[in-house]
Amino acid sequence: MHREYVYPAFGRFWHWAQSFLILFLAVTGFEIHGSLRFFGYEQAVRFHNGAAWSFLVLIAFAIFWHFTTDEWRQYVPTWENLRAQAEYYLFGIFQDAPHPTQKTRQRKLNPLQKIVYAGLKLFVLPLVWISGLLYMFYRYPQKYEVLALDVSALQPIALAHTVGAFALLCFLVAHLYLTTTGHTLTSNLKAMVTGWEEMHGDEPHAAVEPAFAPIRDAAAQSASQAR
Amino acid sequence: MRRPGRSGMKKILLALVGLAVVASLVVTAVRRSDAGPKPIEALRATYRTKTKPSVDHALFAQLKGPFAKPQLVTAACISCHNGRHTEVMASSHWNWERIEYVEGKGIRAIGKKNVLNNFCIGVAGSQQSCDKCHAGYGWADSSFDFEDPLNVDCLACHDNGGTYAKKVGGAGMPADGLDLALVAQKVGRPQRTNCGTCHFLGGGGNNVKHGDLEMAQFDTTRDVDVHMGTDGADMSCVDCHKAEKHQMLGKAYSLSSMNRNRVACESCHGAVPHEDDLLNQHGYKVACQTCHIPEYAKVNATKMRWDWSTAGKLKDGKPYEEEDGQGNHAYMSIKGSFVWAKNVKPEYAWFDGTASHHLLGEKFDPSRPLVLNTLYGAYDEPDAKIIPLKVHRARQIYDTKNLMLIQPKLFSATPGDGGYWGDFDWNTAAAAGMREVGLPYSGSYGFAETEMNWPLNHMVAPKGKAVSCEECHTREGGRLASVGGFYMPGRDRSTWLDGLGKLLLLGTLAGVVVHGGARFWFWRRRQGGM
């Protein structure tokens, strides 16, 4: 067993802020939807709108972070090991087989995660953001000048937003369960809190220093080492 | 030159952030102070200050009297206010009709004179009684001269002394024994008693028709009517129903068809009266009244249903009356049976400001309730908003062969003149009334279900009592449950999308349980096998 520093500080902050916001948005959102009663409709709307704006601000910072650190490359889907990873979840995991993909600072996601997270970032979350912004800003009839926002009915906007909400809920359930599939039941969870994750087997690499280390530099380094 | 180091950069950044925070605080503070006093407070101040009349009519020689007949008072008024009578004679208070465009029916002269309702049905044949509320003297039958200025009744609307009254069944003439000179010396701007005497008592009793206009509003509290409450703004009718050349602002859609001359909340409160923009946005599609008139008939009950078909029962050959438990008439031999209600939640409908009317002589299908005044409007129409309504339902007399509503003669001056209230014979009453309006009567009658829509505009509640979000944004049983054509969050959803979503969620949960269970089982087996 060894420890690996996988999640840098901002990544962890972003992850937890986003997870609490999404949970809160789910509760208030489904209250607005009429599925449950908790805060009362008026408060639910206010809280939902407030949380939505916080989410958008957080996302703006997160996008900036992903591009300045090249962290976005972690989410580029790959065929490599995809089949092995699927087979692991379907069969190997029950036999205590080793993880087919070793988690490192430079490769925090396995091939299945890459696909799911890329889908989340490219389709599900934008669907929720865009339909949510339209929900807030559509006007009928249009009284001001932004004619482009003159959507004549809330229904398609609301339904798109609902689709996104259900997709995120399903993701949440699967995601929470899959955190238990690390070296121990809680090693993934601990890693997302501390940044350090316990791994199977002996150290394959020296632990990367918990300093600011852009992926690009590390990637270039390993490439030159390979040569 | 040295570039700023890491700590230098930090300081610059911190300074920038600090500056931004201070700047935003300053901007908010300035914007707050720019707003000045809240407009609602300015409005209150405006209406609390009561204007005093600039002249004392008691000092005018022309009004010393005595006046042998009311027409002489009118002549005295005109001698100073010359020409003003022509304004009154151009108004609907005088003509009881006006030229309106009625959708699908063209340009018509309609009004109280010729449009049927489902209360006392119509004035034709009963002018002597109904015209107690006409702003004129002596309109007893169709021979009345609408061109004679001396028939204008100035006093009904301008008596400020509170002594003027019109005679019951007197075709608009003043009550007997009035000192007309005394009345004339105390004239002024119309007060709520002038308007209320007719508008609160329309339909033959207090609060019968409107539901939101009744005698309680002569002197009431803010809780009942936030505008008219004498403990608050203490506004009188004409503060909103302003008049230019005796043409009053305001529409009653029991008679009006066109979207014009309406009183709007927005003309005082503006289009964005709330501090909260989310509430202001509701104003695009929801009328102010919808949230701010949570209930009507707050003090005395209003008539919700009128069944003419039970009228005519006599005890010992004489008409009688019965009361319900709350002191309202439940039955009257002359009118039939009634249902009254107090603290009523409105019904709601889309309304774009235009209406149509079922006009005298039109045929209809008696198998369905006939709407006497259809209100137009739908979500898709840019001007349409949701408004609150009192819907008055009735069963009233119609011609079963000609399929036409009947204008019966109700008031009876002398026995045997056909007036239902004297003779209690529907056949003669129908024949006399239809003769009066120039329409045929087949000789066979029945009773048909009719509905009338009365938009609610008064009895606005204090803001703390406005309708809350949940009362509409709720899955079932909300106030707007039956108002369609749009998606309302909290009420509407796609059942198949929600079903699919739940299925997907349950599927995911099931997958997790099965996968997790299998892991646990294999783990136990490995433990056992070791």
XYZ file of C-alpha atoms in Angstrom, chain B residues 40-478:
439
model
C -46.566 54.338 -1.514
C -45.920 56.808 1.300
C -46.139 59.716 -1.110
C -49.451 58.351 -2.409
C -50.827 58.011 1.112
C -49.884 61.597 1.872
C -51.598 62.798 -1.304
C -54.930 61.203 -0.521
C -54.926 61.904 3.214
C -54.994 65.616 2.424
C -58.619 66.358 1.687
C -59.346 69.294 -0.602
C -61.873 71.827 0.589
C -64.383 73.217 -1.900
C -63.309 76.628 -3.120
C -66.816 78.107 -3.073
C -69.744 77.948 -0.657
C -72.855 77.241 -2.706
C -75.062 78.313 0.223
C -74.129 81.934 -0.536
C -75.372 81.933 -4.140
C -78.634 83.825 -4.702
C -79.620 81.351 -7.453
C -79.832 78.564 -4.891
C -81.948 80.334 -2.244
C -85.065 78.558 -3.515
C -87.646 77.482 -2.807
C -87.762 75.043 -5.737
C -91.229 73.816 -6.679
C -89.807 70.960 -8.752
C -86.344 69.396 -9.136
C -86.018 70.528 -12.778
C -85.786 74.114 -11.446
C -82.686 73.122 -9.428
C -81.127 71.822 -12.641
C -81.962 75.119 -14.348
C -80.256 76.979 -11.499
C -77.147 74.793 -11.811
C -76.983 75.351 -15.581
C -77.346 79.119 -15.138
C -73.783 79.179 -13.743
C -72.281 75.877 -14.974
C -73.504 76.521 -18.463
C -72.814 73.752 -20.907
C -72.014 71.179 -18.244
C -75.358 69.478 -18.774
C -74.299 68.569 -22.303
C -71.372 66.615 -20.825
C -73.705 64.702 -18.517
C -76.069 64.072 -21.412
C -73.173 62.523 -23.358
C -72.336 60.147 -20.517
C -73.520 56.627 -19.803
C -74.864 57.755 -16.415
C -77.491 59.548 -18.482
C -77.883 57.435 -21.610
C -77.551 54.002 -20.020
C -75.981 52.937 -23.284
C -72.901 53.766 -25.281
C -71.468 52.882 -28.621
C -69.256 49.821 -28.259
C -67.585 47.479 -30.687
C -68.710 43.982 -29.711
C -66.533 41.296 -31.247
C -68.463 39.274 -33.804
C -71.453 41.599 -33.540
C -70.117 44.880 -34.794
C -70.728 48.371 -33.500
C -73.719 48.467 -31.193
C -75.295 50.848 -28.730
C -75.382 48.782 -25.555
C -75.868 49.495 -21.879
C -78.260 49.110 -18.973
C -80.997 50.218 -21.325
C -80.936 47.062 -23.435
C -78.493 44.439 -22.121
C -79.846 41.581 -20.018
C -78.226 40.420 -16.803
C -78.997 37.486 -14.538
C -80.097 39.507 -11.517
C -83.267 41.582 -12.151
C -82.766 40.697 -15.844
C -83.358 44.099 -17.469
C -84.920 47.518 -17.089
C -87.383 47.393 -19.999
C -90.939 47.516 -18.698
C -89.734 48.261 -15.163
C -88.193 51.702 -15.722
C -90.343 53.245 -13.043
C -88.543 51.114 -10.437
C -85.077 50.656 -11.967
C -84.629 54.280 -12.980
C -84.401 55.300 -9.362
C -80.709 55.011 -10.188
C -80.862 57.027 -13.417
C -79.091 60.386 -13.243
C -82.285 62.041 -14.413
C -85.854 62.872 -13.552
C -88.926 61.016 -14.829
C -87.704 58.184 -17.098
C -90.860 56.128 -16.533
C -91.229 54.620 -19.992
C -89.922 54.793 -23.536
C -91.446 58.258 -24.009
C -88.755 59.857 -21.810
C -87.069 62.862 -23.465
C -83.293 62.292 -23.373
C -82.772 65.676 -25.066
C -84.255 67.813 -22.276
C -81.405 69.200 -20.139
C -83.770 70.028 -17.294
C -84.263 66.306 -16.719
C -80.609 65.964 -15.668
C -80.354 65.131 -11.960
C -77.288 67.018 -10.700
C -78.093 66.347 -7.056
C -77.880 62.547 -7.073
C -74.132 62.745 -7.668
C -73.299 66.152 -6.151
C -75.302 66.286 -2.907
C -72.705 66.611 -0.150
C -75.229 67.205 2.627
C -76.394 63.605 2.720
C -80.084 64.514 2.660
C -80.929 63.836 -0.987
C -82.753 60.645 -1.880
C -84.762 59.321 -4.799
C -88.270 57.978 -4.532
C -88.873 54.201 -4.638
C -90.730 53.401 -7.869
C -90.623 57.103 -8.760
C -88.806 56.914 -12.097
C -85.858 58.870 -10.757
C -87.774 61.679 -9.114
C -86.624 62.891 -5.680
C -88.233 61.475 -2.549
C -91.279 63.312 -1.261
C -90.856 66.115 1.240
C -87.226 67.018 0.479
C -86.043 70.622 0.929
C -84.454 70.885 -2.509
C -82.983 74.331 -1.770
C -81.131 72.937 1.244
C -79.773 70.095 -0.874
C -78.737 72.469 -3.664
C -76.839 74.703 -1.238
C -74.638 71.811 -0.141
C -73.350 70.494 -3.441
C -69.778 69.533 -4.212
C -67.453 66.858 -5.490
C -69.141 63.420 -5.469
C -68.587 61.491 -2.253
C -68.709 57.764 -1.711
C -72.332 58.035 -0.515
C -73.366 59.535 -3.859
C -71.824 56.704 -5.885
C -72.529 53.938 -3.372
C -76.263 54.583 -3.160
C -76.557 53.038 -6.608
C -73.336 51.100 -7.121
C -73.346 49.324 -3.733
C -77.055 48.454 -3.942
C -77.376 47.381 -7.591
C -79.500 44.300 -8.183
C -81.986 45.169 -5.491
C -79.980 45.004 -2.273
C -76.647 45.497 -0.590
C -73.694 43.805 -2.335
C -76.034 41.771 -4.546
C -74.114 42.339 -7.766
C -70.425 43.176 -7.445
C -69.404 41.350 -4.289
C -66.559 43.838 -3.802
C -68.716 46.987 -3.579
C -71.094 47.295 -0.687
C -72.423 49.559 2.038
C -69.629 48.605 4.447
C -67.377 50.731 2.235
C -69.208 53.893 3.287
C -67.023 53.655 6.388
C -64.611 50.759 6.563
C -61.153 49.657 7.634
C -57.908 49.102 5.688
C -58.362 45.386 6.304
C -61.538 45.386 4.222
C -60.424 47.876 1.591
C -56.918 49.246 1.758
C -57.853 52.263 -0.374
C -61.223 53.204 1.095
C -60.464 52.357 4.728
C -61.261 55.457 6.751
C -58.449 54.407 9.101
C -56.020 54.583 6.171
C -55.832 56.349 2.834
C -59.568 57.146 3.100
C -59.954 57.480 -0.647
C -63.306 58.198 -2.212
C -64.593 56.634 -5.425
C -63.671 59.599 -7.638
C -60.050 59.582 -6.462
C -59.560 56.655 -8.878
C -62.651 56.985 -11.041
C -61.521 60.391 -12.206
C -63.830 62.338 -14.482
C -63.045 64.565 -17.399
C -66.094 66.489 -18.603
C -68.367 64.191 -16.625
C -66.949 61.081 -18.359
C -65.909 58.767 -15.530
C -62.949 56.422 -15.782
C -63.780 52.796 -15.137
C -65.541 49.924 -16.817
C -68.030 47.369 -15.670
C -67.705 44.415 -17.998
C -71.270 43.410 -17.277
C -72.006 46.061 -19.919
C -68.758 47.189 -21.537
C -66.972 45.452 -24.384
C -63.943 47.525 -25.268
C -60.562 47.968 -23.640
C -60.724 51.718 -23.022
C -61.261 54.235 -20.209
C -60.239 51.682 -17.626
C -58.923 52.504 -14.190
C -55.541 50.873 -13.735
C -53.695 50.153 -10.492
C -50.539 50.955 -12.430
C -51.523 54.579 -13.005
C -50.702 55.276 -9.338
C -48.498 52.336 -8.379
C -46.453 52.044 -11.573
C -45.712 48.885 -13.522
C -42.965 47.720 -11.129
C -44.356 48.401 -7.650
C -42.512 45.666 -5.741
C -38.984 45.835 -4.406
C -38.634 42.217 -5.418
C -38.194 41.831 -9.158
C -39.558 38.301 -9.077
C -42.913 39.719 -7.984
C -42.758 42.531 -10.546
C -42.254 39.950 -13.285
C -45.588 38.379 -12.373
C -47.180 41.607 -13.590
C -46.529 40.633 -17.213
C -49.235 38.009 -17.061
C -50.976 38.417 -13.718
C -53.178 41.394 -12.856
C -52.470 43.163 -9.549
C -55.962 42.250 -8.375
C -55.244 38.522 -8.636
C -52.829 38.530 -5.694
C -54.123 41.571 -3.868
C -57.814 40.655 -3.676
C -57.616 37.290 -1.910
C -61.325 37.320 -1.101
C -64.424 39.449 -1.571
C -67.705 40.034 0.283
C -65.610 40.480 3.405
C -68.251 42.186 5.554
C -71.646 41.285 4.116
C -72.587 38.373 1.904
C -72.999 38.683 -1.855
C -75.441 36.876 -4.084
C -73.820 33.883 -5.841
C -76.895 32.234 -7.314
C -80.357 33.387 -8.263
C -83.019 30.877 -9.277
C -85.997 32.659 -10.823
C -87.800 29.364 -11.502
C -89.034 29.049 -7.902
C -90.579 32.525 -7.831
C -94.314 32.989 -7.499
C -95.137 30.828 -4.473
C -97.736 32.627 -2.346
C -98.943 32.207 1.238
C -102.656 32.990 1.637
C -102.508 34.588 -1.793
C -99.734 36.938 -0.709
C -96.019 37.084 -1.557
C -93.590 36.293 1.262
C -89.875 36.173 2.064
C -87.635 33.676 3.848
C -84.176 34.219 5.317
C -81.158 31.962 5.448
C -79.353 31.608 8.794
C -77.234 34.726 8.185
C -80.035 37.230 7.669
C -79.975 37.178 3.848
C -83.029 36.528 1.737
C -83.105 32.859 0.820
C -86.454 33.123 -0.919
C -88.693 35.894 -2.173
C -91.962 35.225 -3.952
C -91.249 38.083 -6.346
C -87.711 36.922 -7.259
C -87.170 33.237 -6.457
C -84.416 31.513 -4.439
C -80.935 32.809 -3.680
C -77.599 31.486 -2.472
C -75.370 34.010 -0.692
C -71.752 33.750 0.367
C -69.305 35.703 2.512
C -65.487 35.836 2.343
C -65.524 34.271 -1.091
C -62.363 33.156 -2.925
C -62.546 34.503 -6.485
C -62.582 32.428 -9.633
C -59.876 33.296 -12.172
C -59.676 33.773 -15.928
C -57.508 35.188 -18.699
C -58.708 38.642 -19.710
C -57.421 41.043 -22.374
C -59.828 43.879 -21.609
C -62.413 42.991 -24.243
C -65.721 41.247 -23.764
C -68.723 40.157 -25.714
C -72.347 40.277 -24.646
C -75.358 38.157 -25.295
C -77.675 40.723 -26.843
C -81.431 40.940 -26.699
C -83.139 38.798 -29.325
C -80.184 36.451 -29.946
C -80.885 32.739 -30.007
C -78.965 30.372 -27.718
C -78.637 26.715 -26.785
C -80.442 26.180 -23.460
C -78.812 22.764 -22.888
C -75.622 24.520 -21.725
C -75.161 27.463 -19.342
C -75.315 30.684 -21.338
C -72.527 33.149 -20.527
C -74.091 36.600 -20.741
C -70.767 38.463 -20.873
C -67.909 36.438 -22.298
C -64.495 37.762 -21.251
C -61.824 37.298 -23.916
C -58.219 36.464 -23.279
C -55.662 33.684 -23.389
C -52.048 33.237 -22.346
C -50.823 33.754 -25.933
C -52.329 37.213 -26.184
C -49.722 39.806 -25.254
C -52.202 42.017 -23.372
C -54.001 39.256 -21.521
C -53.575 38.824 -17.790
C -55.116 36.555 -15.202
C -57.805 38.405 -13.260
C -60.051 37.505 -10.317
C -63.780 37.183 -10.912
C -67.045 36.852 -9.148
C -69.149 34.501 -11.269
C -72.881 34.900 -10.684
C -74.958 31.930 -11.770
C -78.686 31.959 -12.302
C -81.721 30.275 -13.797
C -83.771 32.792 -15.702
C -86.787 32.845 -17.971
C -86.482 32.130 -21.709
C -88.762 31.394 -24.630
C -88.658 27.624 -25.185
C -89.852 27.906 -28.822
C -87.915 30.956 -29.981
C -84.855 29.921 -27.896
C -84.429 33.489 -26.751
C -83.937 34.996 -23.309
C -87.072 36.806 -22.194
C -87.159 40.349 -20.914
C -90.070 40.080 -18.471
C -91.906 43.088 -17.121
C -91.261 42.897 -13.389
C -92.389 46.125 -11.768
C -96.120 46.527 -11.504
C -97.635 49.976 -11.080
C -101.260 48.836 -11.265
C -102.723 45.307 -10.935
C -103.280 43.647 -14.283
C -100.528 45.614 -16.132
C -98.575 42.382 -16.541
C -95.806 43.276 -14.053
C -94.718 40.002 -12.429
C -94.272 41.557 -8.999
C -97.995 42.408 -8.954
C -99.621 39.657 -10.963
C -97.233 36.691 -10.464
C -97.967 35.403 -13.959
C -94.883 34.669 -16.079
C -96.912 34.531 -19.298
C -98.321 38.033 -19.035
C -95.021 39.380 -17.656
C -93.121 37.851 -20.614
C -95.642 39.138 -23.131
C -95.600 42.674 -21.675
C -91.798 42.813 -21.420
C -91.146 41.441 -24.913
C -93.715 43.849 -26.352
C -91.792 46.686 -24.676
C -88.505 45.646 -26.381
C -90.176 44.810 -29.709
C -89.473 41.072 -29.738
C -91.796 38.117 -30.251
C -92.967 35.847 -27.429
C -94.199 32.355 -28.404
C -96.289 31.862 -25.298
C -94.226 29.048 -23.818
C -91.437 29.698 -21.355
C -88.865 27.763 -19.363
C -85.837 28.548 -17.225
C -82.273 28.416 -18.508
C -78.937 28.362 -16.708
C -76.927 31.585 -17.215
C -73.602 32.938 -15.970
C -72.203 36.438 -15.563
C -68.578 37.403 -14.995
C -67.823 40.276 -12.640
C -64.144 41.250 -12.582
C -63.075 42.172 -9.044
C -61.221 45.435 -8.507
C -62.134 46.591 -5.024
C -61.629 45.311 -1.469
C -57.877 45.251 -2.085
C -56.239 43.740 1.000
C -53.265 45.189 2.887
C -50.046 43.763 1.460
C -49.554 41.332 4.351
C -52.759 39.599 3.350
C -51.976 39.235 -0.338
C -52.246 35.765 -1.844
C -49.134 33.743 -1.010
C -46.996 31.897 -3.574
C -48.152 28.438 -2.458
C -51.800 29.263 -3.062
C -51.192 29.092 -6.818
C -47.833 27.289 -7.159
C -49.133 24.010 -5.841
C -49.736 20.664 -7.487
C -53.436 20.360 -6.700
C -56.289 22.547 -5.561
C -54.488 25.851 -6.146
